[in-house]
Amino acid sequence: MMDSSQGEDSPHSEGSKDTAAGTSNASGQGDNRPKSMKRKSGEPKERKAKKPKKGRVQRSAGPGYTVHQGEDMLLVISSSTSQYDGSVWAPKKKGSKKKKLSKGKGKTVQVKKRNTVGAKSKLVKAPVTEEKQVPLLFEPEKATDQRWAQSLPEEVLINIFQLVVVQDGAVPFLCRVGRVCRLWNVAASSPVLWRKVTVSYCWIAPGKSQLPKTEAKIKETFSWLAHNRFSQLREFSLHHWTKNVNYAIDLVSRLCPHLGSLTLSYCTGLTETAFHSLGLHSRSLQSLNLQYTEFQVDGLLGYLENHGVQIRHILFTHGLKNDRLLTAITRGCCPDLELLEVNTKLDSKDCELPVCIQALQVACPKLKTFRMLNVRPLHKTMRNGAESTPGFPLLEELCIATTSYSYMSDKDLWDILFGSTRLRVLDLRGCSRITPSGLAALPCLELECLFWGQYFSSHVGSSSTKKGLHLVTQKWSQTLQQLDIANQLFSEEDLETAMSHLAQATDAETLRSLNLSGTRITPPALRPIIGLMTALNYLNLSSCRYLPRGLKRIYRGQEDIRQLLDKLE
C-alpha cells in the first residue's frame, strides 16, 4: 500500500510529505526498514530526496555595532568595518548572492538552515523599516588615519615628554617626536620642555676632521633650534665641541635672555669674543662650568671683573694658566659666590694650588660649597686682617679629597672651618694627617656625611695604629648618615667602642652607609651596629682580615645585611 500511495501522490504535495517524513525521522517514529539509496527504475528524477528548506525568519534591524563577550573583555565590532551583515557572527558562503532590500519595504530575508538534531531556537526578525541612525561607539580607522594621536590632549603629551626629557634630555628626543604628527609637533615645541638642553658633537674618527658639508649642516640645525626652541632656555650644556664654540655661545647669549647656567665640557676654541657676548646679553647668567675646557684666561678674567657680581657658581679645572682665576676670586670679583670647585683628572699627581684661605673667606662670605678634587691646597697667610676673618659661616660642604698623600693638618682644617657651624658634608679622603681629636674639635654639631678613607696607593704616611675614633662617632652619632673610614688603622678595641656609640643613636634610621673596608673590624663590633641600625643599606667589609671567610665583601640592601647578622650570630 505504501508503494501505491506514493505513486498516486501529486507533485504538489511532495514538499509537505517530505517535511512530514523528516519530522517523523527526527522524532524516532515511522518505518524502520532499511531503504535503498539507489533510485528505482521508472521513478522520476524529481523523487530524489531534497534537503529541507529553512523557514523564512524575520529579523529586526540591528544596531551599528555588535558586542561579543570574550574571556576577559567585551569586543565591540562596528558593522561598517565588519565583512559580515547582521548581528550573527557567521561567515558568508561562497557563491551566495545578496538580496537587496528596497528602502521603505518590509521584505524578509530567506535564510537556509541546516536540519540538525537539537537545533537552536529560531531567531525572529521584524520587518526592516527605516530607523534613526544609531551612533557608533567608535569610528573605523583608515590606513592613513592619524586621529588616534590627535585625540590626546596636548597637556598630557607635554607631561609625557617632560618625563623623557628629564631622563634622556631634550635633544634629540624632542626633535624626533616633533616629526610624528602636527599635534606632537606642537607639544614638542612647548617652551617648558626646552628649558634645559644638552648638545653634544657628532662622533669623529681619530685623525679625521669634520666634513665641510656636515659642519655647515650642524651650524644650520643649531641656528634653527636657537631661533625656534630656545626662547625659554635656562640651562645649556655643550660637550666635545672642537669648532664653532664661539658661534654657539654667541647665538645662545643673544637669543636666550633667561640663560642662567652655562656648561662647557671638553670644548676647545673658546675665545674672548664669546665672553664678551655673554657680558653683553646674558644678564641672568649665574653658573659657569668650564671643566676640562680650553679657553682664553684673559677673556674669562675680564668677564669676572665686569660681571662677576652676578656669578653664584663657578667650576674650572686646575692648570698652569687657570690658577689666575682663583687669585682673581680671592680679590673679591665674585662677592656672592656660593659654589667654588677646582678639580683635575684622577690620574694627575702632585697637583698643588696655592690659595689664601683667609683672603677667600673675606672675598666670598656667602660660600656654601668648597671643593678641591684631587688638588692639594698650599695655604698662604694674609699679611693684614687675618684675625678679623669671619670664616665661612654658611659653608655646608667641604671637599679636599685626593688620590695621593695630602699634607693637610689639623690646624689647616681648623683655619678653614673654625666658623662653619652649618657644615653637613666633610670629605677628607687621602688626608691621613688629620686626627680624630682634630675632627672632634670642629664647631659643626650636625655633620651628616664624613668621608675619611685612605685610597692612595703609595706607602707614604704612618702605618702605626691609631686611636680615638670613638671621639668622632660619639660627637655625631645622632646625625651621621654616611661614614667612610676605609683603610684607617684603628685598633680592634677602638673600633668596637666607636661602633657601640653609633648603635646608641636615638633614631635607628639615621645611619644608611658604612664603609669599613681594610679595617680591623671584628664580629663583636659589627653585631650591635647591624642589629640596631635598621635603615643601613650599604656595608663594605672587603679586605677585613679579622672577619671569617665568606663575609669579606660588599653588602647592598637591608635583606642582605640581615642575612649577615644571622651568620655573625
Short mmCIF file of C-alpha atoms in Angstrom, two decimals, residues 224-457:
data_model
loop_
_atom_site.label_atom_id
_atom_site.label_comp_id
_atom_site.label_asym_id
_atom_site.label_seq_id
_atom_site.Cartn_x
_atom_site.Cartn_y
_atom_site.Cartn_z
CA TRP A 224 67.24 76.80 13.80
CA LEU A 225 66.96 75.41 17.34
CA ALA A 226 68.19 78.66 18.84
CA HIS A 227 65.67 80.74 16.88
CA ASN A 228 62.67 78.44 17.27
CA ARG A 229 63.10 76.47 20.51
CA PHE A 230 65.45 78.26 22.93
CA SER A 231 63.26 81.22 23.86
CA GLN A 232 62.81 79.97 27.46
CA LEU A 233 66.20 78.26 27.82
CA ARG A 234 67.54 78.25 31.38
CA GLU A 235 70.41 75.71 31.39
CA PHE A 236 72.62 75.00 28.39
CA SER A 237 75.45 72.44 28.10
CA LEU A 238 77.87 71.94 25.24
CA HIS A 239 80.10 68.85 25.16
CA HIS A 240 83.03 67.82 22.94
CA TRP A 241 82.87 70.74 20.53
CA THR A 242 86.23 71.47 18.94
CA LYS A 243 84.93 74.01 16.43
CA ASN A 244 82.28 76.73 16.29
CA VAL A 245 82.16 77.11 20.07
CA ASN A 246 82.13 80.90 19.79
CA TYR A 247 79.33 80.65 17.21
CA ALA A 248 77.18 78.56 19.54
CA ILE A 249 77.82 80.74 22.60
CA ASP A 250 77.04 83.91 20.62
CA LEU A 251 73.69 82.52 19.42
CA VAL A 252 72.67 81.29 22.85
CA SER A 253 73.62 84.51 24.59
CA ARG A 254 71.74 86.70 22.08
CA LEU A 255 68.58 84.57 21.74
CA CYS A 256 68.22 83.25 25.30
CA PRO A 257 67.60 86.15 27.67
CA HIS A 258 66.74 83.80 30.57
CA LEU A 259 70.00 81.80 30.40
CA GLY A 260 71.13 81.10 33.97
CA SER A 261 73.62 78.22 33.66
CA LEU A 262 76.30 77.53 31.05
CA THR A 263 78.38 74.33 30.96
CA LEU A 264 81.24 73.72 28.53
CA SER A 265 82.88 70.31 28.89
CA TYR A 266 85.82 69.08 26.79
CA CYS A 267 85.47 72.01 24.39
CA THR A 268 88.23 73.95 22.66
CA GLY A 269 88.45 77.29 20.93
CA LEU A 270 86.61 79.46 23.47
CA THR A 271 87.98 82.96 22.99
CA GLU A 272 87.49 86.40 24.44
CA THR A 273 84.73 87.09 21.89
CA ALA A 274 82.41 84.54 23.50
CA PHE A 275 82.91 86.02 26.97
CA HIS A 276 82.26 89.49 25.60
CA SER A 277 78.97 88.29 24.08
CA LEU A 278 77.96 86.74 27.42
CA GLY A 279 78.64 90.00 29.18
CA LEU A 280 76.50 91.98 26.74
CA HIS A 281 73.44 89.74 26.53
CA SER A 282 73.37 87.16 29.37
CA ARG A 283 72.34 89.32 32.29
CA SER A 284 70.79 86.37 34.15
CA LEU A 285 73.82 84.07 33.98
CA GLN A 286 74.73 82.79 37.46
CA SER A 287 76.52 79.46 36.92
CA LEU A 288 79.64 78.96 34.80
CA ASN A 289 81.15 75.47 34.42
CA LEU A 290 84.34 75.25 32.35
CA GLN A 291 85.73 71.90 33.48
CA TYR A 292 88.16 70.24 31.05
CA THR A 293 87.68 73.07 28.54
CA GLU A 294 90.39 75.12 26.88
CA PHE A 295 89.65 78.85 26.94
CA GLN A 296 91.41 82.17 26.98
CA VAL A 297 92.06 83.02 30.60
CA ASP A 298 92.25 86.75 29.89
CA GLY A 299 88.75 86.69 28.42
CA LEU A 300 87.29 85.00 31.49
CA LEU A 301 89.19 87.31 33.84
CA GLY A 302 87.77 90.32 32.03
CA TYR A 303 84.28 88.88 32.25
CA LEU A 304 84.60 88.22 36.01
CA GLU A 305 85.92 91.71 36.69
CA ASN A 306 82.97 93.33 34.91
CA HIS A 307 80.15 90.86 35.58
CA GLY A 308 81.39 88.69 38.46
CA VAL A 309 78.77 90.17 40.79
CA GLN A 310 76.04 88.06 39.17
CA ILE A 311 78.02 84.78 39.31
CA ARG A 312 76.95 82.30 42.02
CA HIS A 313 78.65 79.06 40.86
CA ILE A 314 81.98 78.66 39.11
CA LEU A 315 83.79 75.40 38.28
CA PHE A 316 87.08 75.01 36.41
CA THR A 317 89.98 72.58 36.00
CA HIS A 318 93.39 73.07 37.54
CA GLY A 319 96.04 74.27 35.13
CA LEU A 320 99.08 76.48 34.89
CA LYS A 321 97.09 79.35 33.38
CA ASN A 322 93.80 78.69 35.16
CA ASP A 323 95.31 79.28 38.59
CA ARG A 324 94.97 83.02 37.97
CA LEU A 325 91.21 82.61 38.28
CA LEU A 326 91.42 81.66 41.93
CA THR A 327 93.62 84.67 42.57
CA ALA A 328 91.01 86.92 40.95
CA ILE A 329 88.26 85.37 43.05
CA THR A 330 90.18 85.99 46.28
CA ARG A 331 90.41 89.65 45.31
CA GLY A 332 86.63 90.00 45.53
CA CYS A 333 85.37 89.92 41.93
CA CYS A 334 82.62 87.40 42.90
CA PRO A 335 81.28 88.59 46.28
CA ASP A 336 78.08 86.50 46.07
CA LEU A 337 79.80 83.23 45.12
CA GLU A 338 78.14 80.16 46.68
CA LEU A 339 79.93 77.24 44.95
CA LEU A 340 83.61 77.02 44.07
CA GLU A 341 85.10 73.83 42.61
CA VAL A 342 88.62 73.25 41.32
CA ASN A 343 89.38 69.76 40.07
CA THR A 344 91.72 67.75 37.91
CA LYS A 345 91.92 64.28 36.44
CA LEU A 346 92.18 61.31 38.77
CA ASP A 347 95.46 60.13 37.24
CA SER A 348 97.08 63.51 37.84
CA LYS A 349 99.61 63.63 40.66
CA ASP A 350 101.31 66.36 42.63
CA CYS A 351 98.70 68.95 41.69
CA GLU A 352 99.25 71.77 44.13
CA LEU A 353 97.31 75.01 44.12
CA PRO A 354 98.42 78.00 46.22
CA VAL A 355 95.40 79.54 47.91
CA CYS A 356 94.99 82.08 50.68
CA ILE A 357 92.09 80.79 52.78
CA GLN A 358 91.78 83.99 54.81
CA ALA A 359 91.52 86.13 51.66
CA LEU A 360 88.91 83.75 50.23
CA GLN A 361 86.86 83.95 53.41
CA VAL A 362 86.81 87.72 53.20
CA ALA A 363 86.07 87.81 49.44
CA CYS A 364 83.33 85.12 49.47
CA PRO A 365 81.46 85.22 52.79
CA LYS A 366 78.39 83.54 51.24
CA LEU A 367 80.26 80.42 50.10
CA LYS A 368 78.26 77.24 50.76
CA THR A 369 80.23 74.59 48.81
CA PHE A 370 84.02 74.48 48.51
CA ARG A 371 85.58 71.59 46.58
CA MET A 372 89.18 70.90 45.66
CA LEU A 373 89.10 67.49 43.98
CA ASN A 374 92.50 65.83 43.65
CA VAL A 375 94.15 69.20 44.16
CA ARG A 376 96.29 69.81 47.22
CA PRO A 377 95.90 73.34 48.56
CA LEU A 378 99.05 75.19 49.59
CA HIS A 379 97.97 77.53 52.36
CA LYS A 380 99.17 81.08 52.20
CA THR A 381 98.71 83.57 55.00
CA MET A 382 97.27 87.01 54.58
CA ARG A 383 99.54 89.78 55.79
CA ASN A 384 96.89 92.10 57.23
CA GLY A 385 93.49 91.36 58.75
CA ALA A 386 94.00 87.66 59.39
CA GLU A 387 92.46 87.84 62.83
CA SER A 388 89.26 89.58 61.69
CA THR A 389 88.17 86.97 59.11
CA PRO A 390 84.66 85.57 59.76
CA GLY A 391 85.50 82.21 58.21
CA PHE A 392 82.79 80.53 56.13
CA PRO A 393 79.65 80.92 58.28
CA LEU A 394 77.34 79.50 55.57
CA LEU A 395 79.56 76.64 54.43
CA GLU A 396 77.67 73.32 54.14
CA GLU A 397 80.11 71.15 52.14
CA LEU A 398 83.90 70.96 52.18
CA CYS A 399 85.71 68.51 49.91
CA ILE A 400 89.51 68.25 49.89
CA ALA A 401 89.73 64.67 48.59
CA THR A 402 92.80 63.40 46.79
CA THR A 403 94.06 60.10 45.43
CA SER A 404 97.59 60.86 46.63
CA TYR A 405 99.02 61.72 50.00
CA SER A 406 97.85 65.02 51.47
CA TYR A 407 99.81 67.17 53.87
CA MET A 408 96.80 68.90 55.38
CA SER A 409 96.99 69.01 59.18
CA ASP A 410 94.50 69.66 61.94
CA LYS A 411 95.50 73.32 62.04
CA ASP A 412 94.88 73.77 58.31
CA LEU A 413 91.44 72.19 58.67
CA TRP A 414 90.62 74.41 61.62
CA ASP A 415 91.62 77.54 59.68
CA ILE A 416 89.01 76.64 57.06
CA LEU A 417 86.17 75.50 59.31
CA PHE A 418 86.52 77.49 62.51
CA GLY A 419 83.35 79.47 61.71
CA SER A 420 81.39 76.80 59.79
CA THR A 421 78.67 75.72 62.20
CA ARG A 422 76.31 74.62 59.39
CA LEU A 423 78.66 72.04 57.85
CA ARG A 424 76.85 68.90 56.67
CA VAL A 425 79.34 67.14 54.33
CA LEU A 426 83.06 66.73 55.02
CA ASP A 427 85.23 64.83 52.51
CA LEU A 428 88.81 64.28 53.70
CA ARG A 429 89.74 61.18 51.69
CA GLY A 430 93.52 60.98 51.45
CA CYS A 431 94.12 63.35 54.38
CA SER A 432 95.93 60.88 56.61
CA ARG A 433 97.44 63.52 58.89
CA ILE A 434 94.03 64.56 60.21
CA THR A 435 93.44 63.08 63.69
CA PRO A 436 90.19 62.16 65.49
CA SER A 437 90.83 64.86 68.07
CA GLY A 438 91.12 67.44 65.30
CA LEU A 439 87.75 66.36 63.90
CA ALA A 440 86.11 66.35 67.29
CA ALA A 441 87.22 69.96 67.85
CA LEU A 442 85.31 71.28 64.81
CA PRO A 443 82.38 73.61 65.62
CA CYS A 444 79.84 71.79 63.42
CA LEU A 445 77.41 69.73 65.51
CA GLU A 446 75.14 68.22 62.84
CA LEU A 447 77.53 66.57 60.40
CA GLU A 448 75.72 64.08 58.16
CA CYS A 449 78.44 62.71 55.84
CA LEU A 450 82.05 62.03 56.79
CA PHE A 451 84.40 60.54 54.18
CA TRP A 452 87.78 59.81 55.75
CA GLY A 453 89.03 56.78 53.84
CA GLN A 454 92.62 56.38 52.61
CA TYR A 455 92.78 55.37 48.94
CA PHE A 456 96.25 56.42 47.80
CA SER A 457 98.47 53.55 46.58
#
